[in-house]
PDB file of C-alpha atoms in Angstrom:
ATOM      1  CA  MET A  15     -18.870  -3.744 -22.539  1.00 73.00           C
ATOM      2  CA  LYS A  16     -16.111  -3.710 -19.904  1.00 72.00           C
ATOM      3  CA  LYS A  17     -14.509  -0.355 -19.186  1.00 73.00           C
ATOM      4  CA  TYR A  18     -10.725  -0.058 -19.152  1.00 70.00           C
ATOM      5  CA  ASN A  19      -8.863   2.198 -16.736  1.00 68.00           C
ATOM      6  CA  PHE A  20      -5.648   3.590 -18.241  1.00 69.00           C
ATOM      7  CA  ASN A  21      -5.103   6.130 -15.434  1.00 68.00           C
ATOM      8  CA  ALA A  22      -2.364   5.850 -12.826  1.00 60.00           C
ATOM      9  CA  GLY A  23      -3.332   3.665  -9.906  1.00 63.00           C
ATOM     10  CA  PRO A  24      -4.949   0.255  -9.750  1.00 62.00           C
ATOM     11  CA  SER A  25      -4.662  -1.947 -12.784  1.00 71.00           C
ATOM     12  CA  MET A  26      -7.391  -4.053 -14.336  1.00 76.00           C
ATOM     13  CA  LEU A  27      -8.140  -7.218 -12.403  1.00 79.00           C
ATOM     14  CA  PRO A  28      -9.757 -10.458 -13.559  1.00 83.00           C
ATOM     15  CA  ARG A  29     -13.438 -10.740 -12.588  1.00 87.00           C
ATOM     16  CA  GLU A  30     -12.786 -13.764 -10.329  1.00 93.00           C
ATOM     17  CA  VAL A  31     -10.207 -11.768  -8.325  1.00 88.00           C
ATOM     18  CA  ILE A  32     -12.698  -8.952  -7.774  1.00 87.00           C
ATOM     19  CA  GLU A  33     -15.418 -11.427  -6.747  1.00 93.00           C
ATOM     20  CA  LYS A  34     -13.143 -13.283  -4.285  1.00 91.00           C
ATOM     21  CA  THR A  35     -11.965  -9.984  -2.818  1.00 87.00           C
ATOM     22  CA  ALA A  36     -15.560  -8.835  -2.396  1.00 91.00           C
ATOM     23  CA  GLN A  37     -16.439 -12.118  -0.645  1.00 91.00           C
ATOM     24  CA  GLN A  38     -13.435 -11.839   1.705  1.00 89.00           C
ATOM     25  CA  CYS A  39     -14.467  -8.273   2.538  1.00 88.00           C
ATOM     26  CA  LEU A  40     -17.760  -9.681   3.805  1.00 91.00           C
ATOM     27  CA  ASP A  41     -16.500 -12.866   5.506  1.00 91.00           C
ATOM     28  CA  PHE A  42     -12.755 -13.503   5.676  1.00 89.00           C
ATOM     29  CA  ASN A  43     -11.997 -17.248   5.649  1.00 87.00           C
ATOM     30  CA  GLY A  44     -15.307 -18.061   7.353  1.00 88.00           C
ATOM     31  CA  SER A  45     -14.400 -15.990  10.426  1.00 87.00           C
ATOM     32  CA  GLY A  46     -17.622 -13.986  10.339  1.00 89.00           C
ATOM     33  CA  LEU A  47     -15.536 -10.810  10.107  1.00 89.00           C
ATOM     34  CA  SER A  48     -14.486  -8.741   7.136  1.00 89.00           C
ATOM     35  CA  LEU A  49     -10.835  -8.790   6.113  1.00 85.00           C
ATOM     36  CA  MET A  50     -10.920  -5.084   6.954  1.00 85.00           C
ATOM     37  CA  GLU A  51     -12.246  -5.757  10.471  1.00 90.00           C
ATOM     38  CA  ILE A  52      -9.667  -8.224  11.733  1.00 89.00           C
ATOM     39  CA  SER A  53      -6.538  -7.064  13.505  1.00 88.00           C
ATOM     40  CA  HIS A  54      -3.288  -6.846  11.600  1.00 85.00           C
ATOM     41  CA  ARG A  55      -1.880  -8.866  14.517  1.00 87.00           C
ATOM     42  CA  ALA A  56      -4.437 -11.682  14.237  1.00 86.00           C
ATOM     43  CA  LYS A  57      -3.079 -15.133  13.408  1.00 87.00           C
ATOM     44  CA  ASP A  58      -5.528 -15.340  10.490  1.00 85.00           C
ATOM     45  CA  PHE A  59      -4.075 -12.183   8.966  1.00 88.00           C
ATOM     46  CA  GLN A  60      -0.374 -13.142   9.088  1.00 90.00           C
ATOM     47  CA  PRO A  61      -0.625 -15.506   6.082  1.00 91.00           C
ATOM     48  CA  VAL A  62      -2.084 -12.603   4.062  1.00 90.00           C
ATOM     49  CA  VAL A  63       0.960 -10.464   4.893  1.00 91.00           C
ATOM     50  CA  ASP A  64       3.392 -13.329   4.276  1.00 93.00           C
ATOM     51  CA  GLU A  65       1.905 -14.035   0.845  1.00 93.00           C
ATOM     52  CA  ALA A  66       1.896 -10.340  -0.097  1.00 93.00           C
ATOM     53  CA  VAL A  67       5.569  -9.999   0.882  1.00 95.00           C
ATOM     54  CA  ALA A  68       6.507 -13.156  -1.050  1.00 96.00           C
ATOM     55  CA  LEU A  69       4.647 -11.967  -4.158  1.00 94.00           C
ATOM     56  CA  VAL A  70       6.266  -8.519  -4.056  1.00 94.00           C
ATOM     57  CA  LYS A  71       9.718 -10.104  -3.646  1.00 96.00           C
ATOM     58  CA  GLU A  72       9.044 -12.410  -6.593  1.00 95.00           C
ATOM     59  CA  LEU A  73       7.584  -9.690  -8.802  1.00 93.00           C
ATOM     60  CA  LEU A  74      10.375  -7.193  -8.119  1.00 94.00           C
ATOM     61  CA  ASN A  75      13.154  -9.797  -7.797  1.00 95.00           C
ATOM     62  CA  VAL A  76      14.099  -8.567  -4.299  1.00 95.00           C
ATOM     63  CA  PRO A  77      17.394 -10.200  -3.234  1.00 94.00           C
ATOM     64  CA  GLU A  78      17.770 -12.251  -0.053  1.00 92.00           C
ATOM     65  CA  GLY A  79      18.541 -10.156   2.994  1.00 94.00           C
ATOM     66  CA  TYR A  80      16.169  -7.346   1.976  1.00 95.00           C
ATOM     67  CA  SER A  81      12.782  -6.717   3.560  1.00 93.00           C
ATOM     68  CA  VAL A  82       9.515  -5.446   2.164  1.00 93.00           C
ATOM     69  CA  ILE A  83       7.419  -2.961   4.112  1.00 88.00           C
ATOM     70  CA  PHE A  84       3.989  -1.632   3.257  1.00 85.00           C
ATOM     71  CA  LEU A  85       3.321   2.042   3.975  1.00 80.00           C
ATOM     72  CA  GLY A  86       0.164   4.056   3.607  1.00 77.00           C
ATOM     73  CA  GLY A  87       0.139   7.661   2.523  1.00 76.00           C
ATOM     74  CA  GLY A  88       0.623   7.722  -1.215  1.00 76.00           C
ATOM     75  CA  ALA A  89       2.768  10.175  -3.164  1.00 75.00           C
ATOM     76  CA  SER A  90       2.603  12.944  -0.548  1.00 75.00           C
ATOM     77  CA  LEU A  91       4.168  10.667   2.063  1.00 79.00           C
ATOM     78  CA  GLU A  92       6.804   9.424  -0.391  1.00 77.00           C
ATOM     79  CA  PHE A  93       7.949  12.972  -1.205  1.00 76.00           C
ATOM     80  CA  CYS A  94       8.410  13.956   2.438  1.00 77.00           C
ATOM     81  CA  MET A  95       9.690  10.735   4.100  1.00 80.00           C
ATOM     82  CA  ILE A  96      13.403  11.348   3.557  1.00 78.00           C
ATOM     83  CA  PRO A  97      13.407  15.019   4.632  1.00 79.00           C
ATOM     84  CA  TYR A  98      11.274  14.148   7.677  1.00 79.00           C
ATOM     85  CA  ASN A  99      13.688  11.369   8.662  1.00 81.00           C
ATOM     86  CA  PHE A 100      16.648  13.767   8.554  1.00 81.00           C
ATOM     87  CA  LEU A 101      14.755  16.522  10.379  1.00 82.00           C
ATOM     88  CA  ILE A 102      15.960  16.902  13.968  1.00 80.00           C
ATOM     89  CA  LYS A 103      14.499  20.223  15.145  1.00 81.00           C
ATOM     90  CA  LYS A 104      13.444  22.508  12.310  1.00 79.00           C
ATOM     91  CA  ALA A 105      14.164  23.144   8.671  1.00 76.00           C
ATOM     92  CA  ALA A 106      14.055  25.899   6.099  1.00 76.00           C
ATOM     93  CA  TYR A 107      12.850  25.362   2.556  1.00 73.00           C
ATOM     94  CA  LEU A 108      11.924  27.328  -0.530  1.00 75.00           C
ATOM     95  CA  ASN A 109       8.292  27.580  -1.498  1.00 75.00           C
ATOM     96  CA  THR A 110       8.598  26.539  -5.120  1.00 79.00           C
ATOM     97  CA  GLY A 111       4.988  25.605  -5.756  1.00 76.00           C
ATOM     98  CA  VAL A 112       2.335  23.021  -5.015  1.00 74.00           C
ATOM     99  CA  TRP A 113       4.421  20.484  -3.084  1.00 69.00           C
ATOM    100  CA  ALA A 114       6.069  23.040  -0.826  1.00 70.00           C
ATOM    101  CA  LYS A 115       2.672  24.566   0.004  1.00 72.00           C
ATOM    102  CA  LYS A 116       1.288  21.153   1.021  1.00 70.00           C
ATOM    103  CA  PHE A 117       3.695  20.725   3.932  1.00 62.00           C
ATOM    104  CA  ARG A 118       3.746  24.133   5.602  1.00 61.00           C
TER     105      ARG A 118
END
């Protein structure tokens, strides 16, 4: 029986998507390299980025003139990006719990 993940994070994927992803992780488009081994600047990788951007724009109905960027870091990065961008030299903050303790 298939297990179902109802937690936050990745959603359930069709079996064929998982199998194709696994195959591309071993040999991306017959290159002899894993998708994770090729450079993000390689000509073979650009179509992957272009398709991902197009799908995100379609899914989220992003208007013309707006860009999509992909950032790593998860929730911790999201919570500190704006304050870090406004930070010039130093800042003061209140230690109100878990999140404040993470970024000392």
